[in-house]
Coordinates of C-alpha atoms in Angstrom, one line a residue:
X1 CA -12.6 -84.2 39.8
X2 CA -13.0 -80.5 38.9
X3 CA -10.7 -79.5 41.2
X4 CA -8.2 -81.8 39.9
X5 CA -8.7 -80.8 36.4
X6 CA -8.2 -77.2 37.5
X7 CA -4.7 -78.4 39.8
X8 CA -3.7 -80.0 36.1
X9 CA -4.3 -76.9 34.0
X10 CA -2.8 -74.4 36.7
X11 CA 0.4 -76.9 36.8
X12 CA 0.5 -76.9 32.8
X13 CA 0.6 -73.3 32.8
X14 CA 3.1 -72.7 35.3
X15 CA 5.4 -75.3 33.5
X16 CA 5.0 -73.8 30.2
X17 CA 5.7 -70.4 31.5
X18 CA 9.0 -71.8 33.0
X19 CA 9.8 -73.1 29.5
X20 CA 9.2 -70.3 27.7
X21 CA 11.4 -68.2 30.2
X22 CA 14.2 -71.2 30.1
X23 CA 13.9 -70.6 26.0
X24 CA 14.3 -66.8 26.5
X25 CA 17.4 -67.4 28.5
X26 CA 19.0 -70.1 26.2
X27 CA 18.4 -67.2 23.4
X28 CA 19.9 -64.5 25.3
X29 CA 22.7 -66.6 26.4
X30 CA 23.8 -67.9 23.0
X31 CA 23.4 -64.6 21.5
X32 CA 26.3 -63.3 24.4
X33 CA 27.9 -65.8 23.1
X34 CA 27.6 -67.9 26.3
X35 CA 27.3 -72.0 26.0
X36 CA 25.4 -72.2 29.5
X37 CA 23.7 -70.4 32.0
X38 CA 26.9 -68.5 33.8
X39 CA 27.7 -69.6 38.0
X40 CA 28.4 -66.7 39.9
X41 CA 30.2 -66.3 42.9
X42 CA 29.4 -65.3 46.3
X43 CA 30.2 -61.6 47.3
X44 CA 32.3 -61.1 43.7
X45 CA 33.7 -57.9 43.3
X46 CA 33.4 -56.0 40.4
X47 CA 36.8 -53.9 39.6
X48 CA 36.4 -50.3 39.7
X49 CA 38.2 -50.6 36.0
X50 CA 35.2 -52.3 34.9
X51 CA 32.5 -50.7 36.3
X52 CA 33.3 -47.1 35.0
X53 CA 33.7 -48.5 31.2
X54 CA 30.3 -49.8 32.0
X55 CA 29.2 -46.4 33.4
X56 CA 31.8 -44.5 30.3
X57 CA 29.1 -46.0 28.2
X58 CA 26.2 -45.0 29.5
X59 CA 27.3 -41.3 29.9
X60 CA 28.3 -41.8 26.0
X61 CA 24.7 -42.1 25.1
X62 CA 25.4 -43.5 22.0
X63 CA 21.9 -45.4 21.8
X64 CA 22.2 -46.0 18.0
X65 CA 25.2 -47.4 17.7
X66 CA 27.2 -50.7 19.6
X67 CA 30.5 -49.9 19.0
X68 CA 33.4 -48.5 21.9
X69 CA 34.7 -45.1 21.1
X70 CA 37.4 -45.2 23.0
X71 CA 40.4 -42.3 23.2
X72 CA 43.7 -43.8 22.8
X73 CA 42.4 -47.2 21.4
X74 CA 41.3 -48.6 17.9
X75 CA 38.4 -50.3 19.0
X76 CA 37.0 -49.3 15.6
X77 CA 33.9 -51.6 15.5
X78 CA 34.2 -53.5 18.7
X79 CA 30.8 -53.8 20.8
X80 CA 32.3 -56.3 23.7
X81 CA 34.9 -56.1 26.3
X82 CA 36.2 -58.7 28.2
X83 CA 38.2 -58.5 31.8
X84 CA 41.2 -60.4 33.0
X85 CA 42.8 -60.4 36.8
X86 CA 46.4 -60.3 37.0
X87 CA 47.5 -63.7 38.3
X88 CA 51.0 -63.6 38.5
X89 CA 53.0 -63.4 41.8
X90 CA 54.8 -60.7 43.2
X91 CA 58.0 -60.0 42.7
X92 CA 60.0 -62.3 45.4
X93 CA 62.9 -59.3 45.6
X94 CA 60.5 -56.0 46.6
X95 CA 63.3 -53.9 45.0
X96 CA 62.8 -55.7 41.7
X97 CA 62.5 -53.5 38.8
X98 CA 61.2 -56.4 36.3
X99 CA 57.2 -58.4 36.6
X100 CA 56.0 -61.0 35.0
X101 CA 52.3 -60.3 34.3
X102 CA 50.1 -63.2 33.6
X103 CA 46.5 -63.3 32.6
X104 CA 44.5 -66.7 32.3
X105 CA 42.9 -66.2 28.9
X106 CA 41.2 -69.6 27.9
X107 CA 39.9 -68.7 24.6
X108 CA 37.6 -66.0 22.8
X109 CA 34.4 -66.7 20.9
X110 CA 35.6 -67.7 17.6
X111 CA 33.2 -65.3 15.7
X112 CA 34.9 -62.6 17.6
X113 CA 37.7 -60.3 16.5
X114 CA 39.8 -58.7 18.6
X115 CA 39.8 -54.9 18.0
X116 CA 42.3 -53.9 20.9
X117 CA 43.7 -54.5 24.4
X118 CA 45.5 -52.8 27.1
X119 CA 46.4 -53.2 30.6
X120 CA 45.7 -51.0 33.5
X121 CA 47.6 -50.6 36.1
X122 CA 46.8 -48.5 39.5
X123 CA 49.7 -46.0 40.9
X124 CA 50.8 -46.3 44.5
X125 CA 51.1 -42.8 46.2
X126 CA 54.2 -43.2 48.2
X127 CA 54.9 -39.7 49.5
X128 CA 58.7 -40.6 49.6
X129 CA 58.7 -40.6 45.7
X130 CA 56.7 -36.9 44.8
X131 CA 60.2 -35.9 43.3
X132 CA 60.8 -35.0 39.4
X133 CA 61.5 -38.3 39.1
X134 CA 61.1 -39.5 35.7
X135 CA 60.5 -43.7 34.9
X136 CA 60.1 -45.4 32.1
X137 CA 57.5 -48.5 32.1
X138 CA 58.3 -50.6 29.0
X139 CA 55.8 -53.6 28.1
X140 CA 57.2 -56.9 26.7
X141 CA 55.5 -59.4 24.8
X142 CA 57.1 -63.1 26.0
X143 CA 56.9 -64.7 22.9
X144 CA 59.0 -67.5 24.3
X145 CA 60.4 -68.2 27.9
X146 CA 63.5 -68.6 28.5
X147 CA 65.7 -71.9 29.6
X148 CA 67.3 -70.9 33.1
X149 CA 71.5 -71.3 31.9
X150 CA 70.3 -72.5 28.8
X151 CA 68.6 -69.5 26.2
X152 CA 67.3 -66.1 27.3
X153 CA 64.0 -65.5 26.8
X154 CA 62.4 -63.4 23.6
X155 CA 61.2 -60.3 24.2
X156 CA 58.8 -58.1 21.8
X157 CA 58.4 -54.7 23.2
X158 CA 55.0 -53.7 22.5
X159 CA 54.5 -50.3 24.7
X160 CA 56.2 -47.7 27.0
X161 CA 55.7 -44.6 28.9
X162 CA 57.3 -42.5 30.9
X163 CA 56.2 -40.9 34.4
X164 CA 56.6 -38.1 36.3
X165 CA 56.8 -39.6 39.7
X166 CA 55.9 -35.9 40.7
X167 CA 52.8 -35.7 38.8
X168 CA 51.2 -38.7 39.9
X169 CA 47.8 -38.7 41.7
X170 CA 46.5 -41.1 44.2
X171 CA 45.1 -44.0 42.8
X172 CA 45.7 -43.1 39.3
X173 CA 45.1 -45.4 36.7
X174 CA 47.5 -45.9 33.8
X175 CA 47.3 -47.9 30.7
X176 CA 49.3 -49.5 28.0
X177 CA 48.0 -50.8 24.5
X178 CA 48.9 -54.5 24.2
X179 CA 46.5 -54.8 21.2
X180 CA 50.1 -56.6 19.3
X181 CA 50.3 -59.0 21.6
X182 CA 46.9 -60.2 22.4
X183 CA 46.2 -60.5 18.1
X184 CA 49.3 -62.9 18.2
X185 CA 47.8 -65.1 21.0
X186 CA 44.5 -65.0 19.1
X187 CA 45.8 -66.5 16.3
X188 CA 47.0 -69.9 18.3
X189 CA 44.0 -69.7 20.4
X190 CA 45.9 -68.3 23.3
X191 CA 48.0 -72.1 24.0
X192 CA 51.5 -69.9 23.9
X193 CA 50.1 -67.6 26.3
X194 CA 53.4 -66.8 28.3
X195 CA 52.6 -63.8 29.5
X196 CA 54.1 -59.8 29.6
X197 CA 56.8 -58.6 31.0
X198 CA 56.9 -54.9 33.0
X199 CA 60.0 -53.5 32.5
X200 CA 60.9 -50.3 35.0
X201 CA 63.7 -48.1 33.7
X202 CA 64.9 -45.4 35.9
X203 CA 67.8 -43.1 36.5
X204 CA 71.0 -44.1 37.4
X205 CA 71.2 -44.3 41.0
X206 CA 67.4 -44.4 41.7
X207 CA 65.7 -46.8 44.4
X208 CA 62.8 -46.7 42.8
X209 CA 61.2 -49.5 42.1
X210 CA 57.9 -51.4 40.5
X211 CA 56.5 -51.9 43.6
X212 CA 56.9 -48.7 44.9
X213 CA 55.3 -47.2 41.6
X214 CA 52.6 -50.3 40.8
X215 CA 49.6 -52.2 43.1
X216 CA 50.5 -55.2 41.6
X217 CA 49.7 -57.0 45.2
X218 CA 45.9 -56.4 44.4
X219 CA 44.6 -58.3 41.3
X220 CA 41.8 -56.2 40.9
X221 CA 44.3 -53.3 40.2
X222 CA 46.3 -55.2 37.6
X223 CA 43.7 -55.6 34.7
X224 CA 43.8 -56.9 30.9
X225 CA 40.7 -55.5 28.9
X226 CA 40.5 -57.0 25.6
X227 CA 37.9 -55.1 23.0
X228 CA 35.9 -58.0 20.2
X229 CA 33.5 -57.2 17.6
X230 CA 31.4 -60.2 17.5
X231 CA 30.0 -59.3 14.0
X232 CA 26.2 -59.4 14.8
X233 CA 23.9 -57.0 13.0
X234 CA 20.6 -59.1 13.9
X235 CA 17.9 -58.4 15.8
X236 CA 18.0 -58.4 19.5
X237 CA 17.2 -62.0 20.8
X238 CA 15.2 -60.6 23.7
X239 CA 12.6 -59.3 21.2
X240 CA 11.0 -62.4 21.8
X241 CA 10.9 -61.9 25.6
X242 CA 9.0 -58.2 24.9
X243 CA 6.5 -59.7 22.9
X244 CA 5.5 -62.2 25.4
X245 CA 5.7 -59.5 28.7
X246 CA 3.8 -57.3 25.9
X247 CA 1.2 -59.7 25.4
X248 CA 0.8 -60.8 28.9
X249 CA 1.1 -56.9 30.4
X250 CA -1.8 -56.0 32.7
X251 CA -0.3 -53.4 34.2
X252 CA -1.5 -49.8 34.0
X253 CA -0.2 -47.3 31.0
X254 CA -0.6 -50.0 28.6
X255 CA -3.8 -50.2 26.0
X256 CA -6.8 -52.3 27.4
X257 CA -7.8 -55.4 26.3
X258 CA -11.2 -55.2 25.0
X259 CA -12.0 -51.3 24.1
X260 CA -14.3 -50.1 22.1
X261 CA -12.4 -47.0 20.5
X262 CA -9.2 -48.2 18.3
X263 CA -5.8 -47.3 19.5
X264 CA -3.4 -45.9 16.5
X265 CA -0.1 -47.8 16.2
X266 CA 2.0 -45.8 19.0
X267 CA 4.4 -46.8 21.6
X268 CA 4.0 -47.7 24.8
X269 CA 5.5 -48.3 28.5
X270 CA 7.3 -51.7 29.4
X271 CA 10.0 -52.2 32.0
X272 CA 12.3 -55.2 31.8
X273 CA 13.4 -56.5 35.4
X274 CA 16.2 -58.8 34.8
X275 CA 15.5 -59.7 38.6
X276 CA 11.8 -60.3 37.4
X277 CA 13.2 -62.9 34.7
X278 CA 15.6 -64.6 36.5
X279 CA 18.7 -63.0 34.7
X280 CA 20.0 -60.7 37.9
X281 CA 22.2 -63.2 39.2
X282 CA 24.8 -63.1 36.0
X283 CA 23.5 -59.8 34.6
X284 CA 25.4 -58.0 37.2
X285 CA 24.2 -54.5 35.6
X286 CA 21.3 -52.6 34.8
X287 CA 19.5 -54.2 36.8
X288 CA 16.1 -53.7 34.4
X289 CA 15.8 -51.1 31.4
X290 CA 12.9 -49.7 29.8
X291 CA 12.1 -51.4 26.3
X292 CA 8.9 -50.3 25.4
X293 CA 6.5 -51.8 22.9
X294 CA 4.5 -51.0 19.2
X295 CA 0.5 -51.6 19.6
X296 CA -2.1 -50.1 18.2
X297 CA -4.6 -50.1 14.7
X298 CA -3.3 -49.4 11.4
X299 CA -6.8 -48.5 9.8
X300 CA -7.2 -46.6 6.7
X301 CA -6.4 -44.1 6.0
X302 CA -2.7 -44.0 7.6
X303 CA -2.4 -40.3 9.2
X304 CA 1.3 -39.1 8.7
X305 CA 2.3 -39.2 11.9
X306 CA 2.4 -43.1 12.0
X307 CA 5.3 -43.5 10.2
X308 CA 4.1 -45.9 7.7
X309 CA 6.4 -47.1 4.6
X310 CA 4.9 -46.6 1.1
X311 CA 4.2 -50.4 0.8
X312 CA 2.1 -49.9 4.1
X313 CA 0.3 -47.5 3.0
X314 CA -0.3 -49.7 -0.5
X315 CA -1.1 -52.5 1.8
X316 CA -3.5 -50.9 4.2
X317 CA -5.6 -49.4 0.9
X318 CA -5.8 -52.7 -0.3
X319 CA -7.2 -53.9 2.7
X320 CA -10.0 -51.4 2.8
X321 CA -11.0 -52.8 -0.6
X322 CA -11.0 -56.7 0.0
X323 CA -10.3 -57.4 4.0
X324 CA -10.0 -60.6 2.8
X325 CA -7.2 -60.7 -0.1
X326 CA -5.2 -58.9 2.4
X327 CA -4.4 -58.2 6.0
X328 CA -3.8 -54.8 7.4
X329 CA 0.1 -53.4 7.6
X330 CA 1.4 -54.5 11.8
X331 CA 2.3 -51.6 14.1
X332 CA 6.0 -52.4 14.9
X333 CA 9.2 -50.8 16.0
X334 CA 10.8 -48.9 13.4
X335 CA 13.7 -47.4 15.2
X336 CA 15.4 -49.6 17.9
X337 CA 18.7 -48.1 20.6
X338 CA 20.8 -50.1 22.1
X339 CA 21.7 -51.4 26.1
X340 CA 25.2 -52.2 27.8
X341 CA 25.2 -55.1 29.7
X342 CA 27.7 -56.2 32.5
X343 CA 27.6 -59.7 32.9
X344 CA 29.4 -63.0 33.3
X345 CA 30.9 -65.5 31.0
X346 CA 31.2 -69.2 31.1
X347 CA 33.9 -68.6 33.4
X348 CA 32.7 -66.0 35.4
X349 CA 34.6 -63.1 34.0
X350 CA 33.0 -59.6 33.7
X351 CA 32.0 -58.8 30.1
X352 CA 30.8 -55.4 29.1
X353 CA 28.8 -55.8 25.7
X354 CA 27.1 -53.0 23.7
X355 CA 23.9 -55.3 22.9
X356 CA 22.0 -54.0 19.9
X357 CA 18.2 -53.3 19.0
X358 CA 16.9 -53.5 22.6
X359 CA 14.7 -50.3 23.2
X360 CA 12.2 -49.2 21.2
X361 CA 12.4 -45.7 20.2
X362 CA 10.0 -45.2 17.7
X363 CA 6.7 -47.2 15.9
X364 CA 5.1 -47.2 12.6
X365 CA 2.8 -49.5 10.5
X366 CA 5.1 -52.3 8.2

């Protein structure tokens, strides 16, 4: 009977740990602005596009702040980034000198604004064009198809550039702002999403082509990254996950449990593995950070190195006159950095998010 009280109580615990991580998750995931727990695909490749404005980010090291500072782009406030595969076909005539691009966008968050877009495309090195060559790539926004013999279609040119076939390096990337057109699909939730059009202007003459300047055969090479700001400015919704590993932690670095000298409010050690939680299968990257944690005494008198506010320090003197009116101020974080996250979206697009308030970087009694 013992033992199958015991069996009973170790079965209860394990079920409410699996809650509380399946509440943790439902958090995090509704904070990304996620409505479920994302499927991802066997053997998915991440484009290289993607993973270096991941890696951009990092290198940025702009741990206080969630926004994109991009060069070349607006992306003022925006603290998400979304990826798109081309999936048009190529051009059926290989000397074409016109391509329809078309990217699947279902929708975007509605509390999200979009800040900018562009489209990157990769050069082909053909060693037949390094001449002075100059092209001109023009962007067009369809903003309504045409009828074949009935109506042309309407064009809205929202980019160019021209190229220097001789200056081109192998495997360069080059990118267009299409921030006009993605704002106007926005506003009708993408339904007259048509599509852009890749215009290739050359010299009189010329037998250069689009598909002799543009992979557009690999979709992984043809990509539309739109820039959101999803206006959040609350606190991180895995704070509840640190409290729990905090209060669970056993490993060493952290304060004991029963000690009979007092710890002052400081910060310590804890590392998040997202494989550890169940999150590595749709968080495709970092795969853990280091979030640290606040613990520790705020006793009177509070030394100046704690960082306490003036209403701690009132509190904390109160409490050395009646313990009982009053509780002692909490050691907490007081200066939080951000993380960039890789991960997937309901439909298993990459999405590279600045997410806000997730490391601690300094403590003091509140």
């Amino acid at each position: 009977m013992i033992i199958l009280l015991i069996l009973l109580a170790m079965l209860h615990t394990g079920l409410a740990a699996i809650a509380g991580y399946e509440e943790v998750e439902n958090n995090l995931i509704t904070k990304l602005g996620l409505s479920r727990r994302p499927v991802v695909e066997k053997n998915m490749k991440i484009p290289s596009a993607t993973m270096e404005l991941y890696k951009s980010m990092l290198e940025e090291n702009n741990s206080m702040t969630t926004h994109f500072p991009l060069p070349g782009l607006h992306t003022t406030s925006a603290n998400t980034a979304r990826t798109y595969s081309n999936k048009g076909s190529a051009p059926i005539n290989a000397k074409s000198k016109r391509y329809r691009l078309q990217f699947d966008i279902d929708s975007i968050p509605e509390r999200e604004q979009v800040k900018a877009a562009e489209v990157r495309f990769t050069m082909v090195y053909d060693t037949t064009l390094r001449n002075e060559e100059l092209i001109h790539v023009i962007i067009h926004d369809i903003v309504q198809p045409g009828i074949k013999g009935i109506s042309k279609p309407i064009l809205r040119i929202i980019d160019s550039k021209s190229i220097n076939m001789s200056k081109v390096s192998k495997s360069e990337v080059i990118s267009f702002d299409v921030t006009p057109a993605i704002e106007r699909l926005s506003k009708n939730n993408f339904k007259d999403n048509h599509g852009m059009l890749v215009q290739c202007v050359t010299e009189s003459g010329s037998h250069t082509h689009l598909l002799s300047v543009f992979d557009f055969v690999s979709p992984e090479n043809t990509l539309l990254l739109i820039y959101t700001d999803d206006g959040t400015s609350e606190k991180s919704t895995l704070e509840r996950m640190m409290r729990r590993s905090k209060r669970s932690a056993d490993e060493p670095g952290g304060p004991p449990k029963k000690s009979k000298k007092k710890t002052i409010c400081q910060r310590y050690p804890l590392y998040v593995d997202f494989k550890d939680v169940g999150f590595s299968d749709w968080i495709q990257a970092p795969a853990g950070y280091d979030a640290f944690y606040c613990h520790g005494e705020c006793a009177f008198p509070l030394a100046n190195h704690i960082n306490a506010s003036n209403h701690a320090v009132m509190q904390t003197l109160m409490n050395s006159y009646n313990p009982a009116s009053v509780p002692r101020a909490c050691c907490v974080p007081t200066k939080l950095s951000s993380l960039t996250l890789l991960y997937l979206d309901d439909d298993g697009r990459l999405v590279v998010k600045n997410y806000q308030e997730m490391a601690v970087e300094e403590c003091g009694c509140r």
